[in-house]
């Protein structure tokens, strides 16, 4: 495994990051730990979680339970220092008005809860899960800066920020001499490419680490779904994942039909081809892969050695433009 610098931070991370959104949600602790072990054995040193991840997000309780962090805390005992542990704060952890968002009160409460569940005294990368328009960025950045000074957090990042929101945060950090967001975590895949216009160029220009999530479009880019009503029984869609429904658009199914023959000609499963395309993008530092089976990790590691040819890159852009009605 070749490790990469996370933007301008001092961290070295693997180009694959293990996502843990499935831990304690669709898969139990034993299956989660098997996936974690597979990833660590393959040399993946970067793990992404969130206070929010765990059971209940889809139906029973519409707020986070911390189950994924608890599983990681138990599983990483004795080897915590071998990994770069990233977690997030901001999504609802209860029904109260201060139980979500990026206010000082919520961040300071939630960091303690994450440290307890993760059974560690420090978080390597603490990320704001979503931009919170109700809270001044100065307040959020000062709270995060305090955590860095206290040694509870090593680096800070954000997720789902637009380029202008990130640029404003950087300007505030510079003006107030506060810790600066060293990374951003956006969604990016062959189906969702909007960050190419603003966020990726900004991050390259400013040397910001880019950790992309859902590089296989939550599993859609494995080709396992034939349509919104035709989902395999073991899949996340069958388990009731709400967010994947947003990707089940006619446009995305049409695009997948056009991508399949390109992957076939490259003699790669669509899942590996799609992940390799993300990993081949120069602005991407690391791709956060989801897994519900150990084979998903093996397949992700295979994608690391795939180079997408220039003609294939052009064909991908051409079929995307065609599906989007741009040609
Ligand atoms: N910041 C945010 O707002 C945010 C949002 C979403 C995710 N994330 C992070 O990103 C991580 C990854 O997200 P994701 O799980 O949506 O990513 P993903 O890698 O796009 O999707 C993973 C899913 O793809 C399927 N898959 C993977 N490899 C496969 C293979 N070789 N063959 C067939 N199917 C395969 C599996 O679906 P099945 O399980 O259905 O088989 C797996 O659960 C999360 O765990 C989380 O850490 C962050």
mmCIF file of C-alpha atoms and ligand atoms in Angstrom, residues 17-22 26 48-50 53 88 91 129-130 159-160 185-186 189 212-220 222 224-225 234-237 239 241 244 269 271-272 275 288-293 295-297 299-300, ligand 1:
data_model
loop_
_atom_site.group_PDB
_atom_site.id
_atom_site.type_symbol
_atom_site.label_atom_id
_atom_site.label_comp_id
_atom_site.label_asym_id
_atom_site.label_seq_id
_atom_site.Cartn_x
_atom_site.Cartn_y
_atom_site.Cartn_z
ATOM 1 C CA UNK A 17 -10.396 4.488 3.634
ATOM 2 C CA UNK A 18 -12.690 1.979 5.333
ATOM 3 C CA UNK A 19 -16.191 3.384 5.835
ATOM 4 C CA UNK A 20 -18.152 2.056 8.794
ATOM 5 C CA UNK A 21 -21.673 3.259 8.074
ATOM 6 C CA UNK A 22 -22.740 -0.396 7.769
ATOM 7 C CA UNK A 26 -26.950 -3.704 8.331
ATOM 8 C CA UNK A 48 -14.040 6.773 8.724
ATOM 9 C CA UNK A 49 -16.940 6.708 11.141
ATOM 10 C CA UNK A 50 -19.453 9.130 12.711
ATOM 11 C CA UNK A 53 -23.614 5.647 12.430
ATOM 12 C CA UNK A 88 -17.863 13.176 12.498
ATOM 13 C CA UNK A 91 -26.241 14.883 12.542
ATOM 14 C CA UNK A 129 -20.761 16.184 9.011
ATOM 15 C CA UNK A 130 -22.788 18.841 7.161
ATOM 16 C CA UNK A 159 -17.997 17.048 4.982
ATOM 17 C CA UNK A 160 -20.645 17.997 2.433
ATOM 18 C CA UNK A 185 -15.484 14.699 2.560
ATOM 19 C CA UNK A 186 -17.862 14.996 -0.394
ATOM 20 C CA UNK A 189 -18.691 8.627 -8.117
ATOM 21 C CA UNK A 212 -14.674 10.990 -1.135
ATOM 22 C CA UNK A 213 -17.622 8.940 0.031
ATOM 23 C CA UNK A 214 -19.902 6.485 -1.775
ATOM 24 C CA UNK A 215 -17.457 5.928 -4.680
ATOM 25 C CA UNK A 216 -19.650 3.037 -5.835
ATOM 26 C CA UNK A 217 -22.823 5.114 -5.419
ATOM 27 C CA UNK A 218 -23.890 3.105 -2.365
ATOM 28 C CA UNK A 219 -23.553 -0.122 -4.347
ATOM 29 C CA UNK A 220 -25.475 0.985 -7.458
ATOM 30 C CA UNK A 222 -21.805 -2.770 -8.733
ATOM 31 C CA UNK A 224 -26.640 -5.249 -8.687
ATOM 32 C CA UNK A 225 -29.763 -3.110 -9.073
ATOM 33 C CA UNK A 234 -29.191 -9.090 0.661
ATOM 34 C CA UNK A 235 -28.568 -5.536 -0.564
ATOM 35 C CA UNK A 236 -28.710 -2.319 1.430
ATOM 36 C CA UNK A 237 -31.711 -1.155 -0.571
ATOM 37 C CA UNK A 239 -32.496 -3.485 4.157
ATOM 38 C CA UNK A 241 -31.474 2.352 3.165
ATOM 39 C CA UNK A 244 -29.897 5.040 -1.937
ATOM 40 C CA UNK A 269 -16.333 -6.029 -12.699
ATOM 41 C CA UNK A 271 -17.693 -2.256 -9.023
ATOM 42 C CA UNK A 272 -13.893 -2.366 -9.422
ATOM 43 C CA UNK A 275 -13.899 2.536 -7.849
ATOM 44 C CA UNK A 288 -14.085 5.783 1.507
ATOM 45 C CA UNK A 289 -15.433 2.395 0.602
ATOM 46 C CA UNK A 290 -18.400 0.735 2.213
ATOM 47 C CA UNK A 291 -18.471 -3.000 2.778
ATOM 48 C CA UNK A 292 -20.925 -5.533 4.106
ATOM 49 C CA UNK A 293 -18.742 -8.541 3.198
ATOM 50 C CA UNK A 295 -14.910 -9.734 -0.332
ATOM 51 C CA UNK A 296 -15.901 -6.081 -0.829
ATOM 52 C CA UNK A 297 -12.597 -5.087 0.797
ATOM 53 C CA UNK A 299 -12.294 -6.152 -4.471
ATOM 54 C CA UNK A 300 -11.548 -2.559 -3.408
HETATM 55 N N1 LIG B 1 -20.082 12.254 4.951
HETATM 56 C C1 LIG B 1 -21.223 11.740 4.581
HETATM 57 O O1 LIG B 1 -22.272 12.409 4.551
HETATM 58 C C2 LIG B 1 -21.255 10.288 4.172
HETATM 59 C C3 LIG B 1 -22.371 9.765 3.515
HETATM 60 C C4 LIG B 1 -22.341 8.430 3.131
HETATM 61 C C5 LIG B 1 -21.222 7.646 3.408
HETATM 62 N N2 LIG B 1 -20.156 8.180 4.073
HETATM 63 C C6 LIG B 1 -18.954 7.359 4.396
HETATM 64 O O2 LIG B 1 -18.528 6.681 3.241
HETATM 65 C C7 LIG B 1 -18.505 5.293 3.474
HETATM 66 C C8 LIG B 1 -18.807 4.552 2.206
HETATM 67 O O3 LIG B 1 -20.118 4.874 1.752
HETATM 68 P P1 LIG B 1 -20.944 3.803 0.953
HETATM 69 O O4 LIG B 1 -21.066 2.565 1.769
HETATM 70 O O5 LIG B 1 -22.170 4.477 0.457
HETATM 71 O O6 LIG B 1 -19.899 3.524 -0.256
HETATM 72 P P2 LIG B 1 -19.880 2.681 -1.548
HETATM 73 O O7 LIG B 1 -18.504 2.112 -1.560
HETATM 74 O O8 LIG B 1 -20.320 3.529 -2.678
HETATM 75 O O9 LIG B 1 -20.977 1.525 -1.391
HETATM 76 C C9 LIG B 1 -20.702 0.383 -0.643
HETATM 77 C C10 LIG B 1 -21.679 -0.704 -1.041
HETATM 78 O O10 LIG B 1 -21.402 -1.132 -2.365
HETATM 79 C C11 LIG B 1 -21.592 -2.520 -2.485
HETATM 80 N N3 LIG B 1 -20.300 -3.101 -2.874
HETATM 81 C C12 LIG B 1 -19.055 -2.753 -2.498
HETATM 82 N N4 LIG B 1 -18.132 -3.509 -3.112
HETATM 83 C C13 LIG B 1 -18.803 -4.366 -3.895
HETATM 84 C C14 LIG B 1 -18.408 -5.403 -4.774
HETATM 85 N N5 LIG B 1 -17.135 -5.692 -4.985
HETATM 86 N N6 LIG B 1 -19.367 -6.097 -5.420
HETATM 87 C C15 LIG B 1 -20.680 -5.815 -5.233
HETATM 88 N N7 LIG B 1 -21.127 -4.838 -4.402
HETATM 89 C C16 LIG B 1 -20.193 -4.126 -3.752
HETATM 90 C C17 LIG B 1 -22.082 -3.016 -1.137
HETATM 91 O O11 LIG B 1 -23.494 -2.959 -1.178
HETATM 92 P P3 LIG B 1 -24.396 -4.068 -0.420
HETATM 93 O O12 LIG B 1 -24.037 -3.938 1.013
HETATM 94 O O13 LIG B 1 -25.786 -3.641 -0.742
HETATM 95 O O14 LIG B 1 -23.995 -5.393 -0.998
HETATM 96 C C18 LIG B 1 -21.534 -1.959 -0.188
HETATM 97 O O15 LIG B 1 -22.279 -1.859 1.001
HETATM 98 C C19 LIG B 1 -19.507 5.061 4.613
HETATM 99 O O16 LIG B 1 -19.279 3.852 5.300
HETATM 100 C C20 LIG B 1 -19.216 6.273 5.456
HETATM 101 O O17 LIG B 1 -18.045 6.054 6.225
HETATM 102 C C21 LIG B 1 -20.156 9.492 4.428
#
